[in-house]
Every structure is written in C-alpha cells, then in structure tokens.
CSV table of C-alpha atoms and ligand atoms in Angstrom, one decimal:
chain,number,residue,atom,x,y,z
A,1,UNK,CA,0.3,0.3,0.1
A,2,UNK,CA,1.4,3.5,-0.9
A,3,UNK,CA,0.6,6.8,1.0
A,4,UNK,CA,2.6,8.9,-1.5
A,5,UNK,CA,1.1,11.6,-3.5
A,6,UNK,CA,1.8,14.7,-5.3
A,7,UNK,CA,1.3,18.2,-4.2
A,8,UNK,CA,1.8,20.5,-6.7
A,9,UNK,CA,5.7,19.4,-8.0
A,10,UNK,CA,6.5,17.7,-4.7
A,11,UNK,CA,5.9,14.4,-3.6
A,12,UNK,CA,5.1,13.9,-0.2
A,13,UNK,CA,5.1,10.0,1.6
A,14,UNK,CA,1.2,10.7,2.8
A,15,UNK,CA,-1.2,13.2,2.1
A,16,UNK,CA,-0.8,15.1,5.5
A,17,UNK,CA,0.0,18.7,6.1
A,18,UNK,CA,0.5,20.2,9.4
A,19,UNK,CA,-1.4,23.5,9.2
A,20,UNK,CA,-0.1,27.1,10.1
A,21,UNK,CA,-0.2,27.6,13.7
A,22,UNK,CA,2.7,29.7,14.9
A,23,UNK,CA,5.7,31.6,14.7
A,24,UNK,CA,6.8,35.1,15.8
A,25,UNK,CA,6.5,34.6,19.1
A,26,UNK,CA,9.9,33.5,21.5
A,27,UNK,CA,8.1,30.5,22.4
A,28,UNK,CA,7.2,29.2,18.7
A,29,UNK,CA,10.9,28.4,18.1
A,30,UNK,CA,10.9,25.0,19.9
A,31,UNK,CA,7.0,24.3,18.3
A,32,UNK,CA,8.4,25.3,14.6
A,33,UNK,CA,11.6,23.4,15.3
A,34,UNK,CA,9.9,20.3,16.7
A,35,UNK,CA,7.1,20.3,13.9
A,36,UNK,CA,9.5,20.9,11.2
A,37,UNK,CA,11.6,17.7,12.2
A,38,UNK,CA,8.9,15.5,12.1
A,39,UNK,CA,7.6,17.1,8.9
A,40,UNK,CA,11.2,16.1,7.3
A,41,UNK,CA,11.6,12.7,8.7
A,42,UNK,CA,8.3,11.9,7.4
A,43,UNK,CA,8.1,13.5,4.5
A,44,UNK,CA,4.9,15.5,5.3
A,45,UNK,CA,3.9,19.0,4.2
A,46,UNK,CA,3.9,21.7,7.0
A,47,UNK,CA,2.6,25.7,6.9
A,48,UNK,CA,4.5,28.2,9.2
A,49,UNK,CA,2.2,30.5,11.2
A,50,UNK,CA,1.1,34.2,10.0
A,51,UNK,CA,4.7,35.9,9.3
A,52,UNK,CA,3.3,39.5,10.0
A,53,UNK,CA,5.2,39.8,13.3
A,54,UNK,CA,8.4,38.7,11.6
A,55,UNK,CA,7.7,41.2,8.7
A,56,UNK,CA,7.3,44.1,11.1
A,57,UNK,CA,9.9,43.1,13.6
A,58,UNK,CA,12.8,41.2,11.5
A,59,UNK,CA,14.5,40.1,15.5
A,60,UNK,CA,11.4,37.4,15.1
A,61,UNK,CA,12.4,35.9,11.8
A,62,UNK,CA,14.7,33.4,13.6
A,63,UNK,CA,11.3,31.3,15.1
A,64,UNK,CA,10.2,30.6,11.2
A,65,UNK,CA,14.0,30.5,9.7
A,66,UNK,CA,14.3,27.2,12.1
A,67,UNK,CA,11.9,25.7,10.2
A,68,UNK,CA,13.6,25.6,6.9
A,69,UNK,CA,16.8,24.7,8.8
A,70,UNK,CA,15.3,21.4,10.7
A,71,UNK,CA,13.2,20.8,7.4
A,72,UNK,CA,15.6,21.5,4.4
A,73,UNK,CA,13.8,19.0,2.2
A,74,UNK,CA,10.2,19.3,2.9
A,75,UNK,CA,7.4,21.0,1.4
A,76,UNK,CA,7.0,24.1,3.5
A,77,UNK,CA,4.1,27.2,3.2
A,78,UNK,CA,4.5,30.3,3.9
A,79,UNK,CA,1.9,32.6,5.6
A,80,UNK,CA,0.6,36.1,5.1
A,81,UNK,CA,-2.9,37.4,6.1
A,82,UNK,CA,-4.7,38.6,3.1
A,83,UNK,CA,-6.0,42.1,5.2
A,84,UNK,CA,-2.1,42.6,4.9
A,85,UNK,CA,-1.7,42.2,1.3
A,86,UNK,CA,-3.0,45.6,0.7
A,87,UNK,CA,-0.3,47.2,3.1
A,88,UNK,CA,2.6,45.0,2.3
A,89,UNK,CA,5.0,45.4,-0.9
A,90,UNK,CA,6.3,42.9,-3.0
A,91,UNK,CA,9.8,42.8,-1.2
A,92,UNK,CA,7.7,42.2,2.0
A,93,UNK,CA,6.4,39.1,0.5
A,94,UNK,CA,9.9,37.8,-1.2
A,95,UNK,CA,11.0,38.5,3.3
A,96,UNK,CA,8.2,36.0,4.1
A,97,UNK,CA,8.7,33.6,1.5
A,98,UNK,CA,13.2,33.7,2.0
A,99,UNK,CA,12.5,33.2,5.6
A,100,UNK,CA,11.7,29.6,4.9
A,101,UNK,CA,12.7,29.5,1.6
A,102,UNK,CA,9.2,28.4,1.0
A,103,UNK,CA,7.6,26.1,-1.7
A,104,UNK,CA,4.0,27.8,-1.5
A,105,UNK,CA,2.8,31.0,0.0
A,106,UNK,CA,-0.6,31.0,2.1
A,107,UNK,CA,-2.4,34.1,2.2
A,108,UNK,CA,-5.2,33.3,5.0
A,109,UNK,CA,-8.9,34.9,5.1
A,110,UNK,CA,-10.2,35.3,8.9
A,111,UNK,CA,-12.9,37.9,8.1
A,112,UNK,CA,-14.6,36.2,11.3
A,113,UNK,CA,-11.7,36.9,13.9
A,114,UNK,CA,-11.3,40.4,12.3
A,115,UNK,CA,-15.0,41.0,13.2
A,116,UNK,CA,-14.9,39.8,16.7
A,117,UNK,CA,-11.4,40.8,17.9
A,118,UNK,CA,-11.6,43.8,19.9
A,119,UNK,CA,-8.8,45.2,18.0
A,120,UNK,CA,-9.6,43.8,15.2
A,121,UNK,CA,-9.3,45.4,11.0
A,122,UNK,CA,-12.1,43.7,8.5
A,123,UNK,CA,-10.8,45.4,5.8
A,124,UNK,CA,-11.4,42.8,2.8
A,125,UNK,CA,-12.2,45.9,0.0
A,126,UNK,CA,-10.3,45.2,-3.2
A,127,UNK,CA,-8.4,41.9,-1.8
A,128,UNK,CA,-9.5,39.7,-4.5
A,129,UNK,CA,-7.2,42.2,-7.0
A,130,UNK,CA,-4.6,42.2,-4.6
A,131,UNK,CA,-4.6,38.3,-4.4
A,132,UNK,CA,-4.7,38.2,-8.2
A,133,UNK,CA,-1.7,40.7,-8.2
A,134,UNK,CA,0.5,38.6,-5.7
A,135,UNK,CA,-0.3,35.5,-8.0
A,136,UNK,CA,0.6,36.7,-11.1
A,137,UNK,CA,3.9,38.3,-9.3
A,138,UNK,CA,5.2,34.5,-7.8
A,139,UNK,CA,7.1,31.5,-9.1
A,140,UNK,CA,5.3,29.6,-6.8
A,141,UNK,CA,1.9,28.3,-6.0
A,142,UNK,CA,-0.4,30.7,-4.2
A,143,UNK,CA,-2.9,29.0,-1.6
A,144,UNK,CA,-5.6,30.6,-0.9
A,145,UNK,CA,-6.5,29.4,3.1
A,146,UNK,CA,-9.7,29.8,5.3
A,147,UNK,CA,-9.2,29.7,9.0
A,148,UNK,CA,-12.6,27.8,10.3
A,149,UNK,CA,-15.5,28.9,8.5
A,150,UNK,CA,-14.6,27.1,5.3
A,151,UNK,CA,-15.1,28.5,1.9
A,152,UNK,CA,-18.1,28.6,-0.6
A,153,UNK,CA,-17.6,27.2,-4.1
A,154,UNK,CA,-18.9,30.8,-5.2
A,155,UNK,CA,-15.9,32.0,-3.4
A,156,UNK,CA,-13.8,29.5,-4.6
A,157,UNK,CA,-14.4,30.6,-8.2
A,158,UNK,CA,-13.6,33.6,-7.7
A,159,UNK,CA,-10.3,32.8,-5.8
A,160,UNK,CA,-9.7,30.5,-8.8
A,161,UNK,CA,-9.9,33.1,-11.5
A,162,UNK,CA,-7.4,35.4,-9.2
A,163,UNK,CA,-4.9,32.4,-10.3
A,164,UNK,CA,-4.6,30.6,-7.0
A,165,UNK,CA,-3.5,26.9,-7.3
A,166,UNK,CA,-4.7,25.8,-4.2
A,167,UNK,CA,-7.4,26.6,-1.6
A,168,UNK,CA,-7.5,25.1,2.2
A,169,UNK,CA,-11.0,24.6,3.2
A,170,UNK,CA,-10.5,26.1,6.9
A,171,UNK,CA,-13.7,24.7,7.5
A,172,UNK,CA,-16.2,25.1,10.3
A,173,UNK,CA,-16.0,22.2,13.0
A,174,UNK,CA,-12.5,22.4,14.1
A,175,UNK,CA,-10.5,25.4,15.9
A,176,UNK,CA,-13.2,28.5,16.2
A,177,UNK,CA,-11.5,32.3,16.1
A,178,UNK,CA,-14.9,33.7,17.1
A,179,UNK,CA,-14.4,31.0,20.6
A,180,UNK,CA,-11.1,31.7,21.0
A,181,UNK,CA,-11.5,35.6,20.3
A,182,UNK,CA,-15.0,35.6,22.8
A,183,UNK,CA,-12.7,33.7,25.7
A,184,UNK,CA,-10.0,37.0,25.0
A,185,UNK,CA,-12.4,39.8,24.8
A,186,UNK,CA,-14.5,38.5,28.0
A,187,UNK,CA,-11.3,38.5,29.8
A,188,UNK,CA,-10.4,41.9,28.8
A,189,UNK,CA,-13.4,43.0,30.2
A,190,UNK,CA,-15.5,43.5,26.7
A,191,UNK,CA,-18.8,42.1,27.1
A,192,UNK,CA,-20.1,43.2,23.9
A,193,UNK,CA,-17.5,41.7,21.8
A,194,UNK,CA,-17.5,38.4,24.0
A,195,UNK,CA,-21.3,38.2,22.9
A,196,UNK,CA,-20.5,38.4,19.4
A,197,UNK,CA,-18.2,35.8,19.1
A,198,UNK,CA,-20.5,34.0,21.2
A,199,UNK,CA,-23.2,34.6,18.8
A,200,UNK,CA,-20.9,33.5,15.8
A,201,UNK,CA,-19.2,30.6,17.6
A,202,UNK,CA,-20.0,27.9,15.1
A,203,UNK,CA,-20.2,30.0,11.9
A,204,UNK,CA,-19.2,29.0,8.9
A,205,UNK,CA,-19.3,26.1,6.4
A,206,UNK,CA,-18.8,22.5,7.8
A,207,UNK,CA,-15.5,21.3,6.5
A,208,UNK,CA,-17.3,18.1,4.6
A,209,UNK,CA,-20.1,20.6,2.9
A,210,UNK,CA,-16.9,23.0,2.0
A,211,UNK,CA,-14.5,20.0,0.4
A,212,UNK,CA,-17.7,18.7,-1.8
A,213,UNK,CA,-18.5,22.0,-2.6
A,214,UNK,CA,-15.1,23.2,-3.4
A,215,UNK,CA,-13.6,20.3,-5.1
A,216,UNK,CA,-16.5,19.9,-7.3
A,217,UNK,CA,-17.0,23.5,-8.5
A,218,UNK,CA,-12.8,24.1,-9.5
A,219,UNK,CA,-9.6,22.3,-10.5
A,220,UNK,CA,-7.2,23.9,-8.0
A,221,UNK,CA,-5.7,21.7,-5.4
A,222,UNK,CA,-8.1,21.6,-2.5
A,223,UNK,CA,-6.4,21.3,0.9
A,224,UNK,CA,-9.1,20.0,3.9
A,225,UNK,CA,-9.1,21.1,7.1
A,226,UNK,CA,-10.7,22.5,10.2
A,227,UNK,CA,-11.8,19.7,12.8
A,228,UNK,CA,-9.8,16.7,11.3
A,229,UNK,CA,-8.7,14.6,14.6
A,230,UNK,CA,-7.7,11.2,12.9
A,231,UNK,CA,-6.1,9.6,9.7
A,232,UNK,CA,-10.1,8.4,9.3
A,233,UNK,CA,-11.2,11.8,9.0
A,234,UNK,CA,-8.5,12.6,6.6
A,235,UNK,CA,-9.3,9.5,4.2
A,236,UNK,CA,-13.3,10.9,4.7
A,237,UNK,CA,-11.8,14.4,3.2
A,238,UNK,CA,-9.9,12.5,0.7
A,239,UNK,CA,-12.6,10.4,-0.9
A,240,UNK,CA,-14.9,13.9,-0.6
A,241,UNK,CA,-12.9,15.4,-2.9
A,242,UNK,CA,-9.5,16.7,-1.3
A,243,UNK,CA,-6.1,16.0,-2.3
A,244,UNK,CA,-4.5,16.3,1.2
A,245,UNK,CA,-5.7,16.5,5.0
A,246,UNK,CA,-4.3,19.4,7.0
A,247,UNK,CA,-4.2,19.1,10.5
A,248,UNK,CA,-3.6,22.0,13.5
A,249,UNK,CA,-5.0,21.8,16.9
A,250,UNK,CA,-4.3,18.0,17.3
A,251,UNK,CA,-0.6,18.4,16.6
A,252,UNK,CA,-0.2,21.7,18.8
A,253,UNK,CA,0.0,19.8,22.1
A,254,UNK,CA,2.0,17.1,21.1
A,255,UNK,CA,4.7,19.7,19.3
A,256,UNK,CA,5.2,21.4,22.8
A,257,UNK,CA,5.6,17.9,24.5
A,258,UNK,CA,8.0,16.5,22.4
A,259,UNK,CA,5.6,13.4,20.6
A,260,UNK,CA,4.4,15.4,17.5
A,261,UNK,CA,6.2,12.3,14.9
A,262,UNK,CA,4.6,9.6,17.4
A,263,UNK,CA,1.0,12.1,16.6
A,264,UNK,CA,1.4,12.4,13.0
A,265,UNK,CA,2.6,8.1,12.4
A,266,UNK,CA,-0.9,7.5,14.2
A,267,UNK,CA,-2.4,9.8,11.9
A,268,UNK,CA,-0.6,8.1,9.0
A,269,UNK,CA,-1.4,4.1,10.3
A,270,UNK,CA,-5.2,5.3,10.7
A,271,UNK,CA,-5.1,6.8,7.4
A,272,UNK,CA,-3.5,3.4,5.8
A,273,UNK,CA,-6.1,1.4,8.2
A,274,UNK,CA,-9.1,3.1,6.0
A,275,UNK,CA,-7.1,2.4,2.9
A,276,UNK,CA,-6.6,-1.3,3.5
A,277,UNK,CA,-10.3,-1.4,5.1
A,278,UNK,CA,-11.8,0.0,1.4
A,279,UNK,CA,-9.1,-1.8,-0.7
A,280,UNK,CA,-7.4,1.2,-2.0
A,281,UNK,CA,-3.7,0.3,-2.7
A,282,UNK,CA,-2.8,4.2,-3.8
A,283,UNK,CA,-4.3,7.4,-2.3
A,284,UNK,CA,-5.7,7.6,-6.2
A,285,UNK,CA,-7.7,4.6,-5.6
A,286,UNK,CA,-8.7,6.0,-2.2
A,287,UNK,CA,-10.0,9.3,-3.7
A,288,UNK,CA,-12.3,6.9,-6.0
A,289,UNK,CA,-14.0,5.0,-3.4
A,290,UNK,CA,-17.6,5.8,-3.2
A,291,UNK,CA,-18.8,8.1,-0.7
A,292,UNK,CA,-21.7,7.6,1.3
A,293,UNK,CA,-23.3,10.9,2.4
A,294,UNK,CA,-26.0,11.3,4.7
A,295,UNK,CA,-27.6,13.3,7.6
A,296,UNK,CA,-27.1,16.9,7.9
A,297,UNK,CA,-24.0,16.9,5.4
A,298,UNK,CA,-26.6,15.5,2.4
A,299,UNK,CA,-29.0,18.1,3.5
A,300,UNK,CA,-26.6,20.7,3.5
A,301,UNK,CA,-25.6,20.0,0.1
A,302,UNK,CA,-28.6,19.4,-1.7
A,303,UNK,CA,-29.9,22.8,-0.3
A,304,UNK,CA,-26.7,24.2,-1.9
A,305,UNK,CA,-27.6,22.1,-5.1
A,306,UNK,CA,-24.8,19.4,-5.3
A,307,UNK,CA,-26.6,16.0,-5.6
A,308,UNK,CA,-24.3,13.7,-3.5
A,309,UNK,CA,-26.1,10.4,-4.6
A,310,UNK,CA,-24.7,11.5,-8.7
A,311,UNK,CA,-21.5,12.4,-7.0
A,312,UNK,CA,-20.6,9.1,-5.2
A,313,UNK,CA,-21.0,7.5,-8.5
A,314,UNK,CA,-19.3,10.1,-10.5
A,315,UNK,CA,-15.5,9.8,-9.8
A,316,UNK,CA,-13.5,6.8,-11.1
A,317,UNK,CA,-9.6,5.8,-10.6
B,401,FMN,C1,-3.1,27.5,17.5
B,401,FMN,C2,-3.1,28.0,16.0
B,401,FMN,C3,-3.1,28.8,15.5
B,401,FMN,C4,-2.8,29.4,14.6
B,401,FMN,N1,-2.6,30.4,13.5
B,401,FMN,C5,-2.9,30.0,12.3
B,401,FMN,C6,-2.1,31.2,11.6
B,401,FMN,O1,-1.0,32.0,12.3
B,401,FMN,N2,-2.3,31.4,10.0
B,401,FMN,C7,-3.4,30.6,9.8
B,401,FMN,O2,-3.7,30.8,8.0
B,401,FMN,N3,-3.9,30.0,10.2
B,401,FMN,C8,-3.7,29.6,11.3
B,401,FMN,N4,-4.4,28.9,12.1
B,401,FMN,C9,-5.2,27.8,11.2
B,401,FMN,C10,-4.6,26.7,11.3
B,401,FMN,O3,-3.8,26.8,10.4
B,401,FMN,C11,-6.2,25.6,10.3
B,401,FMN,O4,-6.2,26.4,9.2
B,401,FMN,C12,-7.2,25.1,11.3
B,401,FMN,O5,-7.0,25.4,12.9
B,401,FMN,C13,-7.0,23.3,10.9
B,401,FMN,O6,-8.8,23.4,12.3
B,401,FMN,P1,-8.1,22.3,13.6
B,401,FMN,O7,-7.5,23.4,14.2
B,401,FMN,O8,-9.5,22.1,13.7
B,401,FMN,O9,-7.2,21.1,12.9
B,401,FMN,C14,-4.4,28.5,13.5
B,401,FMN,C15,-4.9,27.0,14.3
B,401,FMN,C16,-4.1,27.4,15.6
B,401,FMN,C17,-4.9,26.0,16.4
C-alpha cells in the first residue's frame, strides 16, 4: 500500500499537512522546530503561522527560519494574512518567502476573527484584485486559506480566477477563532465583543460540505482542514474530494510535549488502515472510493445544489 501523493510539483510520503500555527513569538521557536523535524523525517508538508510579526520585526525571523533548517527537504508553506496584502510591498512578501525558502504561499482569510476581535480590522475591500496581483508575481503556488469558516464554491470560483493554485478549506467544526476571540474579549472585560464571538461561535461551512462544494467546482488543489482529528477523518476528506488533509489543533500539544512525530505516525497508520479496509492500494484509489453522504451534510449539500448520490458514482480511479 502506498500513501505517497503529489502536491504541486512535490511528492509527499502521505497526503498530510501540518497546518499553519505559530511563529513570531519566542515560544514558537521550539514548537516550529519540533513540527519541522517531524515533517522532514516523515516526508510531510508544513505551513508556518502568520509571518506578520517577523515581517514587521526582523528580530523575530529566527522563529521561522528554524523551520527550513530543521526541514531542508520538506514542502513548506509561508503564511500572510489577506488584509496585510494591501499594506505589504513585493519585497515584504519576498522576505516572508525567503525566511523559510518557501515552496508555496498561503494567504489566510479570517474575516470572522477580525470582526469579533476587539482590535480587529475587517478590511476586505479590493482584496481579490490584490490576490490576483500577488499570484501573478509569484513563481511558487499561491494557496487561499480559510481559518475556520470554510470556503463556499462561489468564492472558490472567484479565487480560481485570481490565479490561486490551491484552496485550503479551513472549515467550521474545528478550531473556532470566534470562540477564541470571545474568550479573549471576556478576559478583557469587553462584554459586547464576547457576546459577538458567542453568537458566531459555530459560524461557517462545515469542512465536509466545503470540501465537496469546492472540489466539485474548481480545478485547483483542495486541502481539507478544520476539525480533522484522525487519519480516518483524512481518508473521509480525500474521498470527498480533497487532495490532502491538514491538521492543526491536535498537533499543537504533541509538539509542545515532544511527541509530534508519534502523533503524525498515528494519523498515517489510521489513514493506511482505512485504505486497507476499502481495498485502496494508493491515494488515487482511495479518492475514487464511493462516498456515502447522509444526514445533515447530505441536506446541506442538496440545499446548495449539489447531488451527493450522483457525486458518489461520478469519480473513477
Ligand atoms: C494555535 C493555532 C494557530 C493558528 N494560526 C494560524 C495562522 O497564523 N495562520 C493561518 O493561516 N492559520 C492559522 N491557524 C489555523 C490552522 O492553520 C487551520 O486552518 C485550522 O486550525 C485547522 O483546524 P483544526 O485546528 O481544527 O485542525 C491556527 C490554528 C491553531 C490551532
């Protein structure tokens, strides 16, 4: 059985991505080093957290540069917030890419977090044009990435037109930034923002729904993330249409505790077991396995104009 798969022009030993989490603060150095070592040993892809802090204060760059040092061969994804694209020059973006000798750039969209955050700045006007401009200027793939609210197929189509080569779903059902900001606002004594975060706690397209919508609507690579907790979840995401599966929350504690390689090996073992049980010898065969979509996900997809029963029979290896 072979778990290896192509992601852009790179071969991963399994379709697993360590999602963007950290950098820019002292504590991130050890976490990023641990994540990068595991990515290198296991042949997986890794995204770094937002590089804003290090672009604005180069003294923080070491918390990111360690990633390429510890993972000289891994597929590494740089990370910038979409609202920052409006402020940054081409040189700023180049600085972020050079910091980790990036193989791809993820531009993250977090309008929900910006809207709830007490100091948030929900400036999204004109960003589609800016994404287009940046995509055209890069020699590596640009990935548009959500951070917990998922991506609708209408937006995926607009993003594809801008020239992005990948979409990271970042769907609802996992880490919720509305929840994080609600807790922060509460701690700061900002009752209105806390209430706002509570109201939008679960806002967004569930990851499964978003993966189907997007992978059925555009030809770019689809990375499934948001609430994936096991290799079985990764297998389901791949069957639903994803090209790779991303994990953040359930790798953070293992990274802090020095057992992230073991956590990733468990994910790979679970993925392999799911493949064995459906008789798939390769990731391509797994992706062609019939999907049975029931319950709320089925209702949601049909309400959005997708027909899961047709979809289940459509894919061929
Ligand atoms: C602690 C933490 C920090 C994160 N920081 C970033 C970030 O800086 N940039 C970004 O694009 N996404 C960030 N994310 C979002 C993840 O990359 C990913 O899209 C999402 O959390 C995946 O869902 P999961 O945490 O349920 O696995 C972060 C997630 C976590 C848990």
